[in-house]
PDB file of C-alpha atoms in Angstrom:
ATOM      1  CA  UNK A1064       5.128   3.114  13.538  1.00 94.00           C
ATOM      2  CA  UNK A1065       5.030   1.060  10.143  1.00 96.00           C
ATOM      3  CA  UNK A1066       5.244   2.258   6.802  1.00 97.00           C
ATOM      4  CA  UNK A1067       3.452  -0.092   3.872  1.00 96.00           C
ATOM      5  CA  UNK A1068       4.753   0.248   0.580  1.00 95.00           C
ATOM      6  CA  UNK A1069       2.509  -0.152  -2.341  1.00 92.00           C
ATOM      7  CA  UNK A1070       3.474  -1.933  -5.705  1.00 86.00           C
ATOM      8  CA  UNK A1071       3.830   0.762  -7.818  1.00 84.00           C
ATOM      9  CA  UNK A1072       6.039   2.503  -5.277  1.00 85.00           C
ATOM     10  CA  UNK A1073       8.084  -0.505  -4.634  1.00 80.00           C
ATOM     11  CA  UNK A1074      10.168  -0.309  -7.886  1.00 83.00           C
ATOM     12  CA  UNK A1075      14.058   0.694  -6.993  1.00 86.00           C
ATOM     13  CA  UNK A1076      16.247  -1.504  -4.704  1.00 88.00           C
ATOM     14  CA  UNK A1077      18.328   0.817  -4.050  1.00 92.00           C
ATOM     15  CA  UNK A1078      15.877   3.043  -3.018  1.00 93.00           C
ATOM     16  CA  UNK A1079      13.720   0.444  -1.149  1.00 94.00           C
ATOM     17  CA  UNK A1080      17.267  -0.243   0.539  1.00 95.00           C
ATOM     18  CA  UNK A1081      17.849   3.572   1.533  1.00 96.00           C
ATOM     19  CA  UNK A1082      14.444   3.806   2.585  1.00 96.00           C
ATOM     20  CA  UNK A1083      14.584   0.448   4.982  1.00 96.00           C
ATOM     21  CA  UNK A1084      17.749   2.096   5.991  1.00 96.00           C
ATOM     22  CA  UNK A1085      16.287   5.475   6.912  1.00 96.00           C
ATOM     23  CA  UNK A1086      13.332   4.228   8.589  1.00 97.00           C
ATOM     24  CA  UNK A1087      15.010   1.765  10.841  1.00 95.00           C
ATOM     25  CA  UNK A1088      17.211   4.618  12.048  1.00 96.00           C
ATOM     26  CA  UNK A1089      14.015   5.931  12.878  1.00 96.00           C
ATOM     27  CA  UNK A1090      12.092   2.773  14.483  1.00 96.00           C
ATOM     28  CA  UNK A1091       9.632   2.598  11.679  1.00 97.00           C
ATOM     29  CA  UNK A1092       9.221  -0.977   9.888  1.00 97.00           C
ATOM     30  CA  UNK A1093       8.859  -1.563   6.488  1.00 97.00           C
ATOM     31  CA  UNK A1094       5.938  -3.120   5.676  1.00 97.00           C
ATOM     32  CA  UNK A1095       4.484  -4.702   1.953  1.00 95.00           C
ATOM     33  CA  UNK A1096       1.094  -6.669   2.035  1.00 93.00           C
ATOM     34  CA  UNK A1097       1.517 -10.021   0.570  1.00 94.00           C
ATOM     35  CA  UNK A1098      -0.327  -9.276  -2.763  1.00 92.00           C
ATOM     36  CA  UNK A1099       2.490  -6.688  -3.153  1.00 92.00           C
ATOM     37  CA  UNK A1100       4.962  -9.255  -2.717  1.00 95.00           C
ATOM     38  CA  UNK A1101       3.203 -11.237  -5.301  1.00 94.00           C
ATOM     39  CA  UNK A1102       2.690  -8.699  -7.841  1.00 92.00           C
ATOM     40  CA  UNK A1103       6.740  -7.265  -7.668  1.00 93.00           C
ATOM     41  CA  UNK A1104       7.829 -11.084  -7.324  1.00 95.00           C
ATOM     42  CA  UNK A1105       6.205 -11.686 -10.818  1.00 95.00           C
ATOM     43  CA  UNK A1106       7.236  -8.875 -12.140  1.00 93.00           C
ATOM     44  CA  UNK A1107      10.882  -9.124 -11.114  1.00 93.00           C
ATOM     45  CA  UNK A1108      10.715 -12.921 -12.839  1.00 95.00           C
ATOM     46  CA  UNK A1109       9.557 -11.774 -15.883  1.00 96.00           C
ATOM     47  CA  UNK A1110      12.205  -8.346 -15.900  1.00 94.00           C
ATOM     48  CA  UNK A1111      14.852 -10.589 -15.147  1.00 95.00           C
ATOM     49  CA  UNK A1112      13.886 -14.650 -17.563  1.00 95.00           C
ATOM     50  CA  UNK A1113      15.973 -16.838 -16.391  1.00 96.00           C
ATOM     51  CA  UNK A1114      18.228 -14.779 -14.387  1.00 96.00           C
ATOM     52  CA  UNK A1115      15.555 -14.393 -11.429  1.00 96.00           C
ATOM     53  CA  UNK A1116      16.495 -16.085  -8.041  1.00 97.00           C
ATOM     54  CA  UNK A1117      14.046 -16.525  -5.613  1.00 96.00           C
ATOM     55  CA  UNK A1118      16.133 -17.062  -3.227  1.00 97.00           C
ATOM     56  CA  UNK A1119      17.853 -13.328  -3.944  1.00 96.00           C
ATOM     57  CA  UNK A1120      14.394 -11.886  -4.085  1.00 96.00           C
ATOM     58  CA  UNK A1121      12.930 -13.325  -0.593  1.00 97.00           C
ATOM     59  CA  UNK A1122      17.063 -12.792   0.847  1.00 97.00           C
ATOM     60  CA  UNK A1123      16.580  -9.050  -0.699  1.00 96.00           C
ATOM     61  CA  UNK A1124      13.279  -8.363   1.928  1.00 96.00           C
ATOM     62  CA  UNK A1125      14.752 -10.319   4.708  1.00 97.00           C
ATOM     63  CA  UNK A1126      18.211  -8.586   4.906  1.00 96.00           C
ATOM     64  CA  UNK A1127      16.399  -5.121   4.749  1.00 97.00           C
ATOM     65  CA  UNK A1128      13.822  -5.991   7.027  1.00 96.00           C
ATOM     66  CA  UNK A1129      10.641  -6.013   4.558  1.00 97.00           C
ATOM     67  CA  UNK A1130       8.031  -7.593   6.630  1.00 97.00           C
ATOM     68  CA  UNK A1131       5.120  -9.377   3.936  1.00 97.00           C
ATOM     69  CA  UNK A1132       1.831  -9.154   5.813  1.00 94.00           C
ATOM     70  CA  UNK A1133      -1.304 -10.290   4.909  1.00 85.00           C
ATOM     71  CA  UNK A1134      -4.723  -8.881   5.982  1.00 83.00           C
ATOM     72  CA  UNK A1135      -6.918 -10.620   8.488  1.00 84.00           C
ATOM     73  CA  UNK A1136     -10.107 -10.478   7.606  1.00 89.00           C
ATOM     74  CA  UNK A1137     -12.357 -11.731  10.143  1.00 93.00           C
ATOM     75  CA  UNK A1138     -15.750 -10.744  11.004  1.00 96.00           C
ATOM     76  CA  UNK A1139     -15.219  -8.269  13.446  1.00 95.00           C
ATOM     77  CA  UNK A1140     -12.541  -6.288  10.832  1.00 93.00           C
ATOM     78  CA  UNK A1141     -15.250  -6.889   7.905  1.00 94.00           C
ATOM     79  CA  UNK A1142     -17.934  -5.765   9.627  1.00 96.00           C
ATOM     80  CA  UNK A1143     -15.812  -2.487  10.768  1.00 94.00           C
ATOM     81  CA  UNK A1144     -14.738  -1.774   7.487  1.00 94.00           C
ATOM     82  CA  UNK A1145     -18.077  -2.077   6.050  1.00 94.00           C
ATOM     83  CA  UNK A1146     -19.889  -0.014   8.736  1.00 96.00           C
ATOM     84  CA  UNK A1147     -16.973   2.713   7.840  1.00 94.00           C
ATOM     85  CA  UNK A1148     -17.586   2.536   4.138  1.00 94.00           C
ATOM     86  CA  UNK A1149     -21.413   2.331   4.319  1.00 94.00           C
ATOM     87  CA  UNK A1150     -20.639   6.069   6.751  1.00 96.00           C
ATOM     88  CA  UNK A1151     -18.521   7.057   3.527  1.00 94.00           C
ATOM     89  CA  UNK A1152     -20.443   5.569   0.081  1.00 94.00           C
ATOM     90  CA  UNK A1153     -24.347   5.779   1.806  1.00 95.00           C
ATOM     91  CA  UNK A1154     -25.991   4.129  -1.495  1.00 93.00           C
ATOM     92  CA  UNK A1155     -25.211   1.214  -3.646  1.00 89.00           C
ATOM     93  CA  UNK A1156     -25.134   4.645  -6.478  1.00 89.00           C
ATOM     94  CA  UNK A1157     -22.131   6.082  -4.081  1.00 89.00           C
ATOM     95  CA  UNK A1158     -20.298   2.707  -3.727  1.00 88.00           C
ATOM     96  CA  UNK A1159     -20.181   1.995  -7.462  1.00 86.00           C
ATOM     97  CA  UNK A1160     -19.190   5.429  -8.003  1.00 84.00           C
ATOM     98  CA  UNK A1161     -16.298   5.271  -5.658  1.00 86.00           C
ATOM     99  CA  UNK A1162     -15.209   1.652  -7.151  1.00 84.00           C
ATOM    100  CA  UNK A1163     -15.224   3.564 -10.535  1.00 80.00           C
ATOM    101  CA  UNK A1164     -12.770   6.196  -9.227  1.00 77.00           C
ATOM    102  CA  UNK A1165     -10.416   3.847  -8.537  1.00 76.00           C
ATOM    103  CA  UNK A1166     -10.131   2.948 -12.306  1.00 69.00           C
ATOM    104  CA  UNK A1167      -6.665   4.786 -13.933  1.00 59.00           C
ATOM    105  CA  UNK A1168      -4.415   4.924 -16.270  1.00 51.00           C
ATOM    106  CA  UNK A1169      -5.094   2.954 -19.472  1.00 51.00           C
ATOM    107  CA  UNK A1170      -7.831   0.206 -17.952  1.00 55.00           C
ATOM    108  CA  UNK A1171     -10.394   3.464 -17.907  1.00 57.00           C
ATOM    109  CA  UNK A1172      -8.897   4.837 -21.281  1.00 60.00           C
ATOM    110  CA  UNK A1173     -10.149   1.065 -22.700  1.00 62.00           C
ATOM    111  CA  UNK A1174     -13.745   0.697 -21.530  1.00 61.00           C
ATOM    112  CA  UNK A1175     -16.100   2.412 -23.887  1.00 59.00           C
ATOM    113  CA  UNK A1176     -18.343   2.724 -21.416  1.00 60.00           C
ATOM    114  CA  UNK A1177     -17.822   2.392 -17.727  1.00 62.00           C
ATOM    115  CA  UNK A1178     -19.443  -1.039 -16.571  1.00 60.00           C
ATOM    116  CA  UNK A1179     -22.422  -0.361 -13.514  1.00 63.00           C
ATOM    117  CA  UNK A1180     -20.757  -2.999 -11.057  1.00 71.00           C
ATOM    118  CA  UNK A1181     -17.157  -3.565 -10.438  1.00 69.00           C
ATOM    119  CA  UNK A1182     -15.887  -5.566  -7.461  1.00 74.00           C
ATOM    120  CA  UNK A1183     -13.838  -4.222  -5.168  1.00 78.00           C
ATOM    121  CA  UNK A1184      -9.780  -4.351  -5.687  1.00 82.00           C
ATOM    122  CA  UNK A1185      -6.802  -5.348  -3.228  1.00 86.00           C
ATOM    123  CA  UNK A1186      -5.837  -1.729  -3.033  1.00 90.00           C
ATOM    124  CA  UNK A1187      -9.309  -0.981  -1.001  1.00 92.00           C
ATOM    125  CA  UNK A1188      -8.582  -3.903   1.290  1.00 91.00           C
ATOM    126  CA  UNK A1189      -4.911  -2.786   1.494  1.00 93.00           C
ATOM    127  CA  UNK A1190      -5.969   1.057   2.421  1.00 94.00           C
ATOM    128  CA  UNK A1191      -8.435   0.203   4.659  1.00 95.00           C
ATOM    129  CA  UNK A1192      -5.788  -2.145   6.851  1.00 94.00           C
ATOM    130  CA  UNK A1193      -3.599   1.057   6.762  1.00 95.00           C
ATOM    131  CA  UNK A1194      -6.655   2.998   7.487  1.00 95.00           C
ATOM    132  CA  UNK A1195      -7.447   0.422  10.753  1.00 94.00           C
ATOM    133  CA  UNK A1196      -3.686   0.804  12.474  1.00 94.00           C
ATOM    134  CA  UNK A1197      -3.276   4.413  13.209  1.00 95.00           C
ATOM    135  CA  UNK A1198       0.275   4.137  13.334  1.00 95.00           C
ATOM    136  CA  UNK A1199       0.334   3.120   9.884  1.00 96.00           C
ATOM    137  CA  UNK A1200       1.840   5.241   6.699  1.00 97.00           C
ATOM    138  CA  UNK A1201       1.784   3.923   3.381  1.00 97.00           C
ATOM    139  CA  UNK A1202       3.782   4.677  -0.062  1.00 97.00           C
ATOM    140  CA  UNK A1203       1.518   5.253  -3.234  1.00 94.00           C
ATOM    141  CA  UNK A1204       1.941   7.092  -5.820  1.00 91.00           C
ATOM    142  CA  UNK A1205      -1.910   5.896  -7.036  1.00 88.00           C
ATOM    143  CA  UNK A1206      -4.735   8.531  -6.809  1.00 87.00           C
ATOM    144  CA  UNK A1207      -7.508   6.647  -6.774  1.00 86.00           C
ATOM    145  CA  UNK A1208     -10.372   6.806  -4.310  1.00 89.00           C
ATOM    146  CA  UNK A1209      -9.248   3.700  -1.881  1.00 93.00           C
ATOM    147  CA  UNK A1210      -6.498   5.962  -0.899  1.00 94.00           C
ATOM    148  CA  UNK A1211      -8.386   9.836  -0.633  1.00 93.00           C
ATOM    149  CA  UNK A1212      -8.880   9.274   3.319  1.00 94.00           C
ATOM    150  CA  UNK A1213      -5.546   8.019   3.928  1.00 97.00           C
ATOM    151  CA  UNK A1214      -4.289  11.201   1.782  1.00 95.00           C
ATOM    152  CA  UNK A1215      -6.616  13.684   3.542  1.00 95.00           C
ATOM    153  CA  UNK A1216      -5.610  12.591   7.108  1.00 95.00           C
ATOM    154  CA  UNK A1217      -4.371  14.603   9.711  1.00 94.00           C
ATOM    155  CA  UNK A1218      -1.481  14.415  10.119  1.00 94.00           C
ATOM    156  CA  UNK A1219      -1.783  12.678   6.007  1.00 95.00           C
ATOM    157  CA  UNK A1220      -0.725   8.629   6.067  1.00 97.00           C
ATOM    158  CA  UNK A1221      -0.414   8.138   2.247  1.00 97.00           C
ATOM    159  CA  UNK A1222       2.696   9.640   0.499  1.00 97.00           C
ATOM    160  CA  UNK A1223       4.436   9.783  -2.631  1.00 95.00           C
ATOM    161  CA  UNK A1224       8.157   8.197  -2.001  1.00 95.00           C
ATOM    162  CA  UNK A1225       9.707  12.049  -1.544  1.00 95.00           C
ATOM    163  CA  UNK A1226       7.200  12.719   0.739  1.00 96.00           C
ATOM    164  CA  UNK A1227       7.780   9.487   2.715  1.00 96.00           C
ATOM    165  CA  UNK A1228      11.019   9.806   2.538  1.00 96.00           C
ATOM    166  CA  UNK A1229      10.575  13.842   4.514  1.00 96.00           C
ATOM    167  CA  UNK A1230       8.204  12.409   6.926  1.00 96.00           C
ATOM    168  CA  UNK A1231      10.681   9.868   7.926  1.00 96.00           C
ATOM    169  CA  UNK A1232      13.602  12.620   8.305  1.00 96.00           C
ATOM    170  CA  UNK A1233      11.634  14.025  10.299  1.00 95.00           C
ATOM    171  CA  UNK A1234      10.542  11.816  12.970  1.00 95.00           C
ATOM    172  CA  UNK A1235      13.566  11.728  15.615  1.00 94.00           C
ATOM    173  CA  UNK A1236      15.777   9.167  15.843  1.00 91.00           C
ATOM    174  CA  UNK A1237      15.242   5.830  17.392  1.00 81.00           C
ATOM    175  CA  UNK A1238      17.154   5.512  20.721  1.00 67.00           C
ATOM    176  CA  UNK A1239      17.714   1.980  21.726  1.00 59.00           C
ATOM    177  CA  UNK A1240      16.301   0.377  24.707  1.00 49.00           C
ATOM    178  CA  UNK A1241      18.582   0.090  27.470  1.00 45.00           C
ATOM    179  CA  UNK A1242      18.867  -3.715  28.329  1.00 44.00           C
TER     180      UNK A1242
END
């Protein structure tokens, strides 16, 4: 099992730490897509000015056992993904409709009108690699169409932290191999 962690769910240390914690008690690894990585990286340098370490950021993942993954796109994956969300968005009408959904918070609250063609985001990419591995959860706490299937799975493979963190509890505990 893996658990992905979205950016704006990957906020608290300590919590990130408790939650690496929990899930490797349960044999689950913590996973963050490298865009992820990217986006809390810059943020973290800019929180902290010239206080920020590197060094402590990447040790940080490492010594919790983050993985940072990035997304293979080859053919055969692109041409999967797009045969699944031609089967979900039939028309160009549904498509653009679907990219629009994904617009939130304050970006939608600034566009007088909503523009006819947006390109596709990172979080689609991102929710359609969850999507792909069945044994993959993720942590979001965004509501935006790229995550609706994941969110209306059964059993459901997007959560809000709390609700990652009472999946986790209950999965059983992770025996160790005998060697």
């Amino acid at each position: 099992m893996r658990l992905w962690i979205d950016t704006n769910a990957a906020r608290s240390p300590r919590a990130i730490r408790d939650l690496c914690r929990l899930a490797r008690s349960k044999g689950v690894e913590v996973l963050v897509h490298a865009q992820v990585y990217m986006e809390r990286r810059r943020q973290q340098r800019v929180e902290s000015g010239e206080q920020f370490s590197g060094i402590a950021f990447d040790d940080f993942l490492l010594v919790h056992r983050v993985r940072v993954v990035d997304i293979h796109l080859d053919q055969p994956t692109a041409a999967r993904w797009a045969d699944g969300l031609c089967q979900r968005y039939p028309t160009d009408r549904d498509w653009e409709l679907a990219k629009q959904r994904t617009l939130g918070g304050q970006l939608i609250a600034d566009f007088k009108i909503i523009p006819g063609k947006m390109p596709m985001t990172t979080d689609w990419l991102i929710a359609l690699a969850v999507e792909d591995d069945p044994a993959s959860r993720i942590i979001t706490h965004d509501e935006g169409e790229e995550w609706q299937r994941l969110r209306e799975a059964e059993p459901r493979r997007a959560f809000r932290w709390d609700e990652a963190v009472t999946w986790l509890q209950g999965l059983p505990a992770d025996e160790p191999s005998s060697g």
